[in-house]
Amino acid sequence: MSTVTPPATVASDAENVTPKEGRRKRRRSTGHLKIVPETPELRQRLRDRCREVAAKFDKSTPMTKDEMETVSRGLLADMDMPEGYLGWIMVVLSSEYWRDQVAGVPHSRRLFLLPHCLKHAEGCPADYDEFGMNCKTCGACSIADFRTRAEELGHRVLVAEGSPIVMKIIVSGYVDAVVGVACLNVLEKAIDKILLAGIPCMAVPLLSSDCRNTSVDEDWVREMVMLEHREPQQKTRSYVHLLRGAADIFEPEQLQSLVPKLRGELSLREIKEKLHDGSDALVGIDPIAATEALGLDFVSRGGKYARPFITLAAYDALTGDKGTESGGADVVAKIPDGVKRAALCIETFHKASLVHDDIEDDDTFRYGEQAVHKSHGIPTAINVGDYLIGLGYRLVAGETKTLGPAAVADVLHCLSNAHTRLSEGQGAELVWRDNRDKRLKPIDALKVYALKTAPAFEAALYSGVRLAGEAEAYEEPIRGFSRNLGVAFQILNDLKDWQGDADNKLEAGGDVLGGRPTLLWALALASLDADDQAKLLAMASADCGLSDTQRIATVRTLYNKAKVFDQASRLVDKHQQRAEEIADAIQPEPLRRLLYHLVDTVLERPSESAVPLVSISSSLPITAPTKA
């Protein structure tokens, strides 16, 4: 891991905190530790101290959240300050840590992120234009002033809250650093996502926990916006180039280069335009070419492309770790096409499973558009999914000459094993859904999770490692790491289902209504008495005499009574700890760093939903976020 210990000549306890070589094993919630220091003088004093401490860090690799918390706690203890300031201190320390790196990015490549309204959100008089809210004509708060100065310097400006939209813009390649203003709730999520990827970021916390009707240290904001462009003293490694490289694979030109069309005369870009122009999409497309057209369109339609990123990053970690350096864009561009096709293969399998899952669950939408079976019918959708499976195997099998027969055989073996296990897990879920007996043991739910979710992580990691060289020594660690990561990820999905998942699900309790087996259901049955078990089992049927809303309310009550949310959270911690213990022993360091990065980004804990996008300046293409 990165060294964050400043020189031993510095006497401060905060500065001499030495993070463990491994990971912190006991996870603590910091959600309640978000008190903003009361006076401007105290905030400035703490900020100055953060700047002193951060200046002495080794910045060769991004600081993890665990390391940041360790140092922040030491800093507060050293200054005899309350623990409640921890969240605020972590944001300020992180900003000072990245100050030099942000300065190394030209103003024209910085994104300035602002909250919806600092003072009068409900009565904001700003009008909306084609780009959203036009703060320039308002004047009721400081946003217009900040925005005007930032745009004069060349910043891209976005009025929104939340890290997902920012990540999409960064991966799309429009900006290389983020400066912003937000509440601590939003900034905590930004630390988890944006900073872990190694994206230079500075932020000024609002003076209350609410992102609206509040105020901010305006002189800090002006200073941040005005930060001069200069070369950083030390450049920090970043996964941005690999994230962009994974997303670029699915752009029409590169996708067509990696997967030359076998049917029809239309280019992939022309096909995409035709399929999304709102007319009868398949008119004018050769019937024999239609399946290929629909399949490639769906592969490139959306998603985070996390699995291709894992493959590229694992390959890079074992071939010099150059893709994370400042010149990583050129390195990633030169990754062999055979490796990129293997990364693409993982995504085609994933997209095939989504097409089939949407049919099995009768879901209406995917990536904000109609699911394939809704727009083209179930038979066509099944066929498209089957085509994508065949395409995936073809992508790897065709690389025997470039990658070597042994490597191709090993990767195909891993892929086929992952594919069959995923199908077994999905089959077990369907059998349970269709059975009259809705009893489920926690151990059986965990087995389904391991089969359904872990194989994709394992295949993505193993493919990247094997294409970089011999992988026998990594097989068992990768399998164990992926199993624990996948199980923890699936349990978190269960928990998100009860908060409403902004990514794909719009209402809480969808798994119950959809008849899907979950660990929460199993834990409740294992904890409730016989009468409450009977009540819960009755809720599995739509014919129970209650409306969907009443069913969900009843299940939630029983879940709370059984304390299943707490139990599930503890299981996430348990499997995360196991994954980290495996990562602790991995060599070399770049691969170990990648595994830690996956733990931190994949296992994001549920929290408040971000406020939707409000406005985007005319200097930033409004279509940019849809690319990632």
C-alpha positions in Angstrom: 0.0 0.0 0.0 1.0 3.6 -0.3 3.1 5.1 2.5 1.3 7.9 4.2 3.6 8.4 7.1 5.4 11.8 7.1 9.0 12.0 8.0 9.9 10.8 11.6 11.5 14.2 12.4 8.0 15.6 12.7 6.8 15.2 16.3 3.1 15.5 16.0 1.1 12.3 16.8 -1.1 13.0 13.9 1.8 13.1 11.5 3.4 10.0 12.8 0.4 7.7 12.5 1.5 4.6 10.7 -1.2 2.8 8.8 -1.0 -1.0 8.9 0.5 -2.8 6.0 -2.8 -4.6 5.7 -6.3 -3.1 6.2 -8.2 -2.0 9.3 -10.2 -5.1 10.3 -12.8 -3.5 12.5 -15.0 -1.1 10.5 -16.5 1.9 12.3 -19.3 4.1 11.1 -18.5 7.7 10.7 -22.0 8.8 9.6 -22.7 10.5 12.9 -19.3 12.3 13.0 -20.2 15.3 10.8 -20.1 18.3 13.0 -18.9 21.5 11.3 -16.5 23.5 13.5 -18.5 26.5 14.8 -16.4 29.5 14.1 -14.4 30.7 11.0 -11.3 31.1 13.2 -11.5 27.5 14.4 -12.2 26.2 10.9 -9.2 28.1 9.5 -7.0 26.8 12.3 -7.9 23.2 11.6 -7.5 23.8 7.9 -4.0 25.2 8.4 -3.1 22.2 10.4 -4.4 19.8 7.7 -2.3 21.6 5.2 0.8 21.2 7.3 0.2 17.5 7.8 -0.8 16.8 4.2 2.3 18.5 2.9 4.5 15.8 4.4 2.7 12.8 2.9 4.0 10.5 0.2 1.6 11.2 -2.7 2.8 8.5 -5.1 -0.5 6.6 -4.6 -3.9 7.8 -3.5 -4.7 7.8 0.2 -7.3 5.3 1.2 -10.3 6.3 3.3 -9.0 4.1 6.1 -5.6 5.8 6.1 -7.3 9.2 5.9 -9.5 8.4 8.9 -6.5 7.1 10.9 -4.5 10.3 10.3 -7.6 12.5 10.9 -8.3 10.9 14.2 -4.7 11.4 15.2 -4.9 15.1 14.1 -8.0 15.7 16.2 -6.5 14.0 19.2 -3.3 16.0 18.8 -5.3 19.2 18.8 -7.6 18.0 21.6 -10.6 18.4 19.4 -13.9 16.5 19.6 -14.4 13.3 17.5 -17.5 14.8 16.0 -15.3 16.9 13.7 -14.0 13.7 12.0 -16.1 13.9 8.8 -15.3 17.5 8.3 -11.6 17.0 9.0 -11.4 14.1 6.5 -12.8 16.3 3.7 -10.4 19.2 4.5 -7.4 16.9 4.9 -8.3 15.2 1.6 -8.5 18.6 -0.2 -5.1 19.6 1.1 -3.7 16.3 0.1 -4.8 16.8 -3.4 -4.1 20.5 -3.7 -0.9 20.1 -5.6 -2.4 17.6 -8.0 -5.4 19.8 -8.7 -3.0 22.7 -9.4 -1.4 20.5 -12.0 -4.6 20.3 -14.0 -5.3 23.3 -16.3 -8.4 25.3 -15.4 -10.1 24.2 -18.6 -9.8 20.6 -17.5 -11.3 21.2 -14.0 -15.0 20.6 -13.1 -16.5 23.1 -10.6 -19.3 21.4 -8.7 -21.9 23.5 -6.9 -25.0 22.7 -4.8 -28.5 23.6 -5.9 -28.9 26.8 -3.8 -27.0 28.1 -0.8 -29.8 30.2 0.7 -33.3 30.1 -0.8 -33.8 26.7 -2.5 -37.6 26.7 -2.3 -38.0 30.3 -3.5 -35.1 30.4 -5.9 -36.0 32.9 -8.7 -33.5 31.6 -11.2 -35.1 30.7 -14.6 -34.4 27.5 -16.5 -32.9 27.5 -19.9 -32.0 24.7 -22.3 -29.1 23.8 -20.0 -31.1 23.8 -16.7 -31.1 26.4 -14.0 -29.5 29.7 -15.0 -27.9 31.0 -11.8 -26.4 34.0 -13.6 -29.7 35.9 -13.6 -30.5 35.2 -9.9 -28.2 36.8 -7.4 -30.1 35.5 -4.3 -27.0 33.5 -3.3 -23.3 33.3 -4.0 -23.6 30.6 -6.7 -23.7 33.1 -9.6 -20.6 34.8 -8.4 -18.6 31.6 -8.0 -19.9 30.3 -11.3 -19.0 33.5 -13.2 -15.5 33.6 -11.9 -14.9 29.8 -12.5 -16.2 30.1 -16.1 -14.0 33.1 -16.7 -11.0 31.0 -15.8 -12.2 28.2 -18.0 -13.7 25.7 -15.5 -16.5 23.4 -16.6 -19.4 24.1 -14.2 -22.1 21.8 -12.9 -24.9 22.6 -10.5 -25.8 19.2 -8.9 -25.2 17.0 -5.9 -23.7 13.6 -5.8 -20.7 11.7 -7.1 -22.2 9.3 -9.7 -22.8 12.1 -12.3 -19.3 13.4 -11.6 -17.7 10.0 -12.2 -19.5 9.7 -15.5 -18.3 13.0 -16.7 -14.7 12.2 -15.6 -14.7 8.8 -17.3 -16.1 10.4 -20.4 -12.9 12.3 -20.6 -14.1 15.9 -20.3 -12.3 16.8 -17.1 -9.3 15.7 -15.0 -10.0 17.2 -11.7 -12.9 18.3 -9.5 -13.3 21.3 -7.2 -16.6 21.8 -5.5 -18.9 22.8 -2.7 -21.2 20.3 -1.0 -22.6 19.1 2.3 -20.7 16.5 4.3 -23.1 13.7 3.3 -22.3 14.2 -0.4 -18.6 14.7 0.2 -18.3 11.5 2.2 -19.6 9.6 -0.9 -17.3 11.6 -3.1 -14.3 10.5 -1.0 -15.4 6.9 -1.4 -15.7 7.0 -5.1 -13.9 9.9 -6.7 -10.8 10.0 -4.5 -10.3 6.3 -4.4 -10.0 6.3 -8.2 -7.1 8.8 -7.8 -9.0 11.7 -9.3 -7.6 15.1 -8.0 -10.4 16.7 -6.0 -10.8 19.6 -3.6 -13.9 20.6 -1.8 -15.3 23.2 0.7 -17.9 21.7 3.0 -21.1 23.6 3.5 -21.8 24.9 7.0 -24.7 22.6 7.7 -25.5 19.0 6.9 -28.2 20.0 4.4 -27.1 20.9 0.8 -29.7 23.6 0.6 -30.6 26.8 2.6 -27.1 27.0 4.0 -23.9 28.9 3.6 -20.2 28.3 3.0 -16.8 29.8 3.8 -16.8 32.0 0.6 -13.2 33.0 0.8 -12.2 29.3 0.8 -14.3 28.8 -2.3 -12.7 31.7 -4.1 -9.2 30.5 -3.2 -10.0 27.1 -4.5 -11.4 28.4 -7.8 -8.5 30.7 -8.3 -5.8 28.0 -7.6 -3.1 28.7 -10.1 -2.1 26.0 -12.6 1.4 24.7 -12.0 3.2 21.4 -12.3 2.8 19.2 -9.2 5.9 18.3 -7.1 4.9 14.6 -7.1 2.4 12.9 -9.4 -0.1 10.5 -7.9 -1.1 7.3 -9.5 -4.7 7.1 -10.8 -7.1 4.6 -12.2 -8.7 7.2 -14.4 -6.9 6.2 -17.5 -7.9 2.6 -17.1 -11.5 3.5 -16.3 -11.6 5.6 -19.5 -9.9 2.8 -21.5 -12.6 0.4 -20.4 -15.4 2.8 -21.4 -13.7 3.6 -24.7 -13.9 0.0 -25.8 -17.6 0.4 -26.1 -17.5 3.6 -28.3 -18.8 2.7 -31.8 -15.5 3.2 -33.6 -13.3 1.1 -31.2 -16.1 -1.5 -30.7 -16.3 -2.0 -34.5 -12.5 -2.3 -34.6 -12.5 -5.0 -31.9 -15.6 -6.7 -33.2 -15.6 -6.4 -37.0 -19.2 -6.7 -38.2 -20.0 -9.9 -40.0 -23.4 -8.9 -41.3 -24.9 -5.9 -43.0 -23.5 -2.7 -44.4 -24.4 -0.2 -41.7 -21.7 1.0 -39.3 -22.2 0.5 -35.6 -22.8 4.2 -35.2 -25.4 4.2 -37.9 -27.1 1.2 -36.3 -27.1 2.9 -33.0 -28.7 6.0 -34.5 -31.3 3.9 -36.3 -32.3 1.8 -33.3 -32.8 4.9 -31.1 -34.5 7.3 -33.5 -38.0 6.4 -32.2 -39.2 4.8 -35.4 -39.7 1.1 -36.3 -36.1 0.3 -35.5 -35.5 -2.8 -37.6 -36.9 -1.5 -40.8 -34.2 -1.3 -43.4 -31.8 -3.6 -41.5 -31.1 -7.0 -43.2 -33.0 -9.6 -41.1 -29.9 -11.8 -40.9 -27.9 -8.8 -39.6 -30.6 -7.8 -37.1 -29.4 -10.0 -34.3 -25.8 -8.7 -34.5 -27.1 -5.1 -34.7 -29.3 -5.5 -31.6 -26.6 -7.4 -29.7 -23.8 -4.9 -30.3 -26.2 -2.0 -29.6 -27.1 -3.4 -26.2 -23.5 -4.2 -25.3 -22.6 -0.5 -25.8 -25.9 0.9 -24.4 -24.8 1.7 -20.8 -23.4 0.5 -17.5 -20.3 1.2 -15.5 -18.1 -1.2 -17.5 -16.6 -2.3 -14.1 -15.7 -5.8 -15.3 -13.7 -4.7 -18.4 -11.9 -2.2 -16.1 -11.0 -5.0 -13.7 -9.5 -7.0 -16.6 -7.5 -4.1 -18.0 -6.3 -3.0 -14.5 -5.2 -6.5 -13.5 -3.3 -6.9 -16.7 -1.7 -3.5 -16.2 -0.8 -4.3 -12.6 1.3 -7.2 -13.6 2.9 -5.6 -16.7 4.5 -2.6 -15.1 1.7 -0.6 -13.5 2.3 2.1 -16.1 -1.4 2.7 -16.8 -1.9 4.4 -13.5 0.9 6.9 -14.0 0.5 10.4 -15.4 1.1 9.2 -18.9 -1.2 6.3 -18.5 -3.5 7.3 -21.3 -0.9 6.4 -23.9 -0.1 3.1 -22.1 -3.7 2.1 -21.9 -4.2 2.9 -25.6 -1.4 0.5 -26.4 -2.8 -2.5 -24.5 -3.0 -5.3 -27.0 -6.3 -5.7 -28.8 -6.4 -9.3 -27.6 -6.5 -8.2 -24.0 -9.2 -5.6 -24.8 -11.2 -8.3 -26.5 -11.0 -10.4 -23.4 -12.2 -7.4 -21.3 -15.0 -6.9 -23.9 -15.9 -10.6 -23.6 -16.6 -10.3 -19.8 -19.1 -7.5 -20.6 -20.8 -9.4 -23.3 -21.5 -12.3 -20.9 -22.7 -9.7 -18.3 -25.0 -8.1 -20.9 -26.3 -11.4 -22.0 -27.3 -12.3 -18.4 -29.1 -8.9 -18.1 -31.1 -9.6 -21.2 -32.2 -13.0 -19.9 -32.7 -11.7 -16.3 -35.0 -8.9 -17.5 -37.1 -11.6 -19.2 -37.2 -13.8 -16.2 -38.1 -11.0 -13.9 -40.3 -9.2 -16.5 -38.4 -5.9 -15.8 -39.6 -3.0 -18.0 -36.5 -0.9 -18.2 -32.7 -1.2 -18.4 -30.3 1.7 -18.5 -33.2 4.1 -18.8 -34.6 2.5 -21.9 -37.1 -0.3 -22.6 -35.7 -3.7 -21.9 -34.9 -5.7 -25.0 -37.9 -8.1 -24.5 -40.2 -5.1 -24.1 -39.1 -3.3 -27.3 -38.5 -6.4 -29.5 -40.4 -9.3 -27.9 -39.3 -12.2 -25.7 -38.2 -14.6 -28.5 -35.9 -11.9 -30.1 -34.5 -11.0 -26.6 -33.7 -14.6 -25.8 -31.9 -14.9 -29.1 -30.0 -11.7 -28.6 -28.8 -13.0 -25.2 -27.7 -16.2 -26.8 -25.9 -14.3 -29.5 -23.9 -12.3 -27.0 -22.8 -15.5 -25.2 -21.5 -16.9 -28.5 -19.9 -13.6 -29.3 -18.0 -13.6 -26.0 -16.4 -17.0 -26.6 -15.6 -16.0 -30.1 -13.7 -12.9 -29.0 -11.3 -14.9 -26.8 -11.1 -18.1 -29.0 -10.0 -16.0 -32.0 -6.9 -14.7 -30.2 -4.9 -18.0 -30.1 -2.1 -16.6 -32.3 -1.8 -13.3 -30.5 -2.2 -14.4 -26.9 -0.9 -18.0 -27.2 -3.0 -21.2 -27.1 -2.2 -22.0 -23.5 -3.4 -18.6 -22.2 -6.5 -18.7 -24.4 -7.3 -22.2 -23.2 -6.9 -21.2 -19.5 -9.1 -18.1 -20.0 -11.8 -20.0 -21.8 -11.8 -22.6 -19.1 -12.3 -19.9 -16.4 -15.0 -18.2 -18.5 -16.9 -21.4 -19.1 -16.7 -22.3 -15.4 -17.9 -18.9 -14.4 -20.7 -19.1 -16.9 -22.0 -22.5 -15.7 -21.8 -21.4 -12.0 -23.7 -18.2 -12.8 -26.4 -20.2 -14.5 -26.6 -22.6 -11.6 -27.1 -19.7 -9.2 -29.8 -18.1 -11.4 -31.4 -21.5 -11.8 -31.6 -22.0 -8.0 -33.2 -18.6 -7.7 -35.8 -19.5 -10.3 -36.6 -22.8 -8.6 -37.2 -21.1 -5.3 -39.3 -18.4 -7.0 -41.6 -21.0 -8.6 -41.8 -23.3 -5.5 -44.8 -23.1 -3.2 -42.6 -23.5 -0.2 -40.9 -20.2 0.4 -38.7 -21.2 3.3 -35.0 -20.5 2.8 -31.9 -21.0 5.0 -29.3 -18.3 5.3 -26.5 -20.7 4.2 -28.5 -21.6 1.0 -29.0 -17.9 0.2 -25.3 -17.3 0.6 -24.6 -20.2 -1.8 -26.8 -18.7 -4.4 -25.1 -15.3 -4.0 -21.6 -16.9 -4.4 -22.8 -18.6 -7.6 -24.5 -15.6 -9.1 -22.2 -12.8 -8.3 -18.7 -14.0 -7.6 -17.9 -15.6 -11.0 -18.0 -12.3 -12.9 -15.4 -10.8 -10.5 -13.3 -14.0 -10.7 -13.4 -14.2 -14.5 -12.5 -10.5 -14.9 -9.6 -10.7 -12.5 -8.3 -14.0 -13.7 -8.4 -13.0 -17.4 -6.3 -9.9 -16.8 -3.8 -11.8 -14.6 -3.5 -14.8 -17.0 -3.0 -12.7 -20.1 -0.1 -10.9 -18.3 1.7 -14.2 -17.6 1.4 -17.4 -15.6 -1.5 -17.3 -13.1 -1.4 -20.6 -11.2 -0.3 -19.0 -8.0 -3.1 -16.5 -8.2 -6.0 -18.9 -8.9 -7.0 -19.7 -5.3 -6.5 -16.2 -3.9 -8.6 -14.7 -6.8 -11.3 -17.3 -6.3 -11.5 -16.6 -2.5 -11.3 -12.9 -2.9 -14.0 -12.9 -5.6 -16.3 -15.1 -3.6 -16.2 -12.9 -0.6 -16.4 -9.7 -2.6 -19.4 -11.0 -4.6 -21.3 -12.2 -1.6 -20.8 -8.9 0.2 -21.8 -7.0 -2.9 -25.0 -9.0 -3.2 -25.9 -8.5 0.4 -25.5 -4.8 -0.1 -27.8 -5.0 -3.0 -30.4 -6.6 -0.7 -30.0 -3.6 1.7 -30.2 -1.1 -1.1 -33.5 -2.7 -2.3 -35.0 -1.5 1.0 -33.9 2.1 0.4 -34.7 2.2 -3.2 -31.8 1.8 -5.7 -31.3 4.9 -7.8 -29.3 2.9 -10.3 -32.0 0.5 -11.5 -34.8 0.2 -8.9 -37.3 3.0 -8.2 -39.1 1.5 -5.2 -38.2 -0.3 -2.0 -38.9 -3.9 -1.5 -38.7 -4.9 -5.2 -37.2 -8.3 -4.4 -40.2 -9.3 -2.3 -42.6 -8.2 -5.0 -40.5 -9.9 -7.7 -40.4 -13.2 -5.8 -36.6 -13.3 -5.5 -34.9 -15.1 -2.7 -32.7 -12.9 -0.5 -30.5 -13.3 2.5 -32.8 -10.8 4.4 -35.7 -13.2 3.9 -33.7 -16.2 5.1 -32.4 -14.3 8.1 -35.9 -13.2 9.1 -37.2 -16.8 8.9 -34.3 -18.0 11.0 -34.9 -15.3 13.7 -38.7 -15.0 14.0 -41.1 -17.2 16.0 -43.5 -19.6 14.3 -46.4 -17.1 14.1 -44.3 -14.3 12.6 -42.7 -16.8 10.2 -46.2 -17.7 9.0 -47.0 -14.0 8.5 -43.8 -13.5 6.5 -44.3 -16.5 4.3 -47.8 -15.3 3.5 -46.4 -12.1 2.1 -44.6 -14.1 -0.6 -47.8 -14.4 -2.5 -49.6 -11.6 -4.4 -52.8 -13.3 -3.5 -52.4 -12.7 0.2 -55.2 -10.1 0.2 -53.0 -7.1 0.7 -51.9 -4.4 -1.7 -48.2 -4.2 -2.7 -47.7 -1.3 -0.4 -49.2 -3.2 2.5 -47.1 -6.3 1.8 -43.9 -4.2 1.8 -44.9 -2.5 5.0 -45.6 -5.8 6.7 -42.3 -7.4 5.5 -40.4 -4.3 6.7 -42.0 -4.5 10.1 -41.0 -8.2 10.4 -37.5 -7.5 9.1 -37.0 -4.8 11.7 -38.4 -7.2 14.4 -35.9 -9.8 13.4 -33.1 -7.2 13.1 -32.2 -8.6 9.7 -30.7 -5.3 8.5 -28.2 -5.3 11.3 -27.4 -8.9 10.8 -26.9 -8.4 7.0 -24.6 -5.4 7.6 -22.4 -7.5 10.0 -22.2 -10.2 7.3 -21.1 -7.6 4.8 -18.3 -6.6 7.2 -17.4 -10.3 7.7 -17.0 -11.0 4.0 -15.3 -7.7 3.4 -12.7 -8.6 6.1 -12.1 -12.0 4.5 -11.6 -10.4 1.1 -9.2 -7.9 2.6 -7.2 -10.6 4.4 -6.7 -12.3 1.1 -5.7 -9.0 -0.5 -3.2 -8.4 2.3 -1.1 -11.4 1.2 -1.1 -10.6 -2.6 2.1 -9.7 -4.4 3.1 -7.6 -6.2 1.9 -4.3 -4.6 0.1 -3.0 -7.7 -2.2 -6.0 -7.8 -2.8 -5.8 -4.1 -3.6 -2.1 -4.5 -6.2 -3.0 -7.2 -7.9 -5.5 -4.9 -8.1 -2.9 -2.1 -9.6 -0.5 -4.7 -12.2 -3.0 -5.7 -13.2 -3.6 -2.1 -13.6 0.2 -1.5 -15.5 0.9 -4.6 -17.6 -2.2 -5.0 -18.7 -2.4 -1.4 -20.2 1.1 -1.1 -22.6 1.2 1.8 -26.2 2.4 1.3 -26.7 6.0 2.2 -29.0 8.9 1.4 -29.9 9.2 -2.3 -28.1 12.1 -4.0 -30.1 15.1 -5.1 -30.8 14.8 -8.9 -28.9 16.8 -11.5 -30.2 20.3 -11.6 -28.2 22.3 -14.1 -25.2 22.0 -16.4 -23.4 24.9 -18.0 -23.3 25.4 -21.7 -19.5 24.8 -21.6 -20.1 21.1 -20.8 -21.8 18.9 -23.3 -25.1 17.8 -21.8 -24.8 14.4 -23.4 -21.4 13.7 -21.7 -22.7 11.7 -18.7 -24.6 9.1 -20.8 -21.4 7.7 -22.2 -20.2 5.8 -19.1 
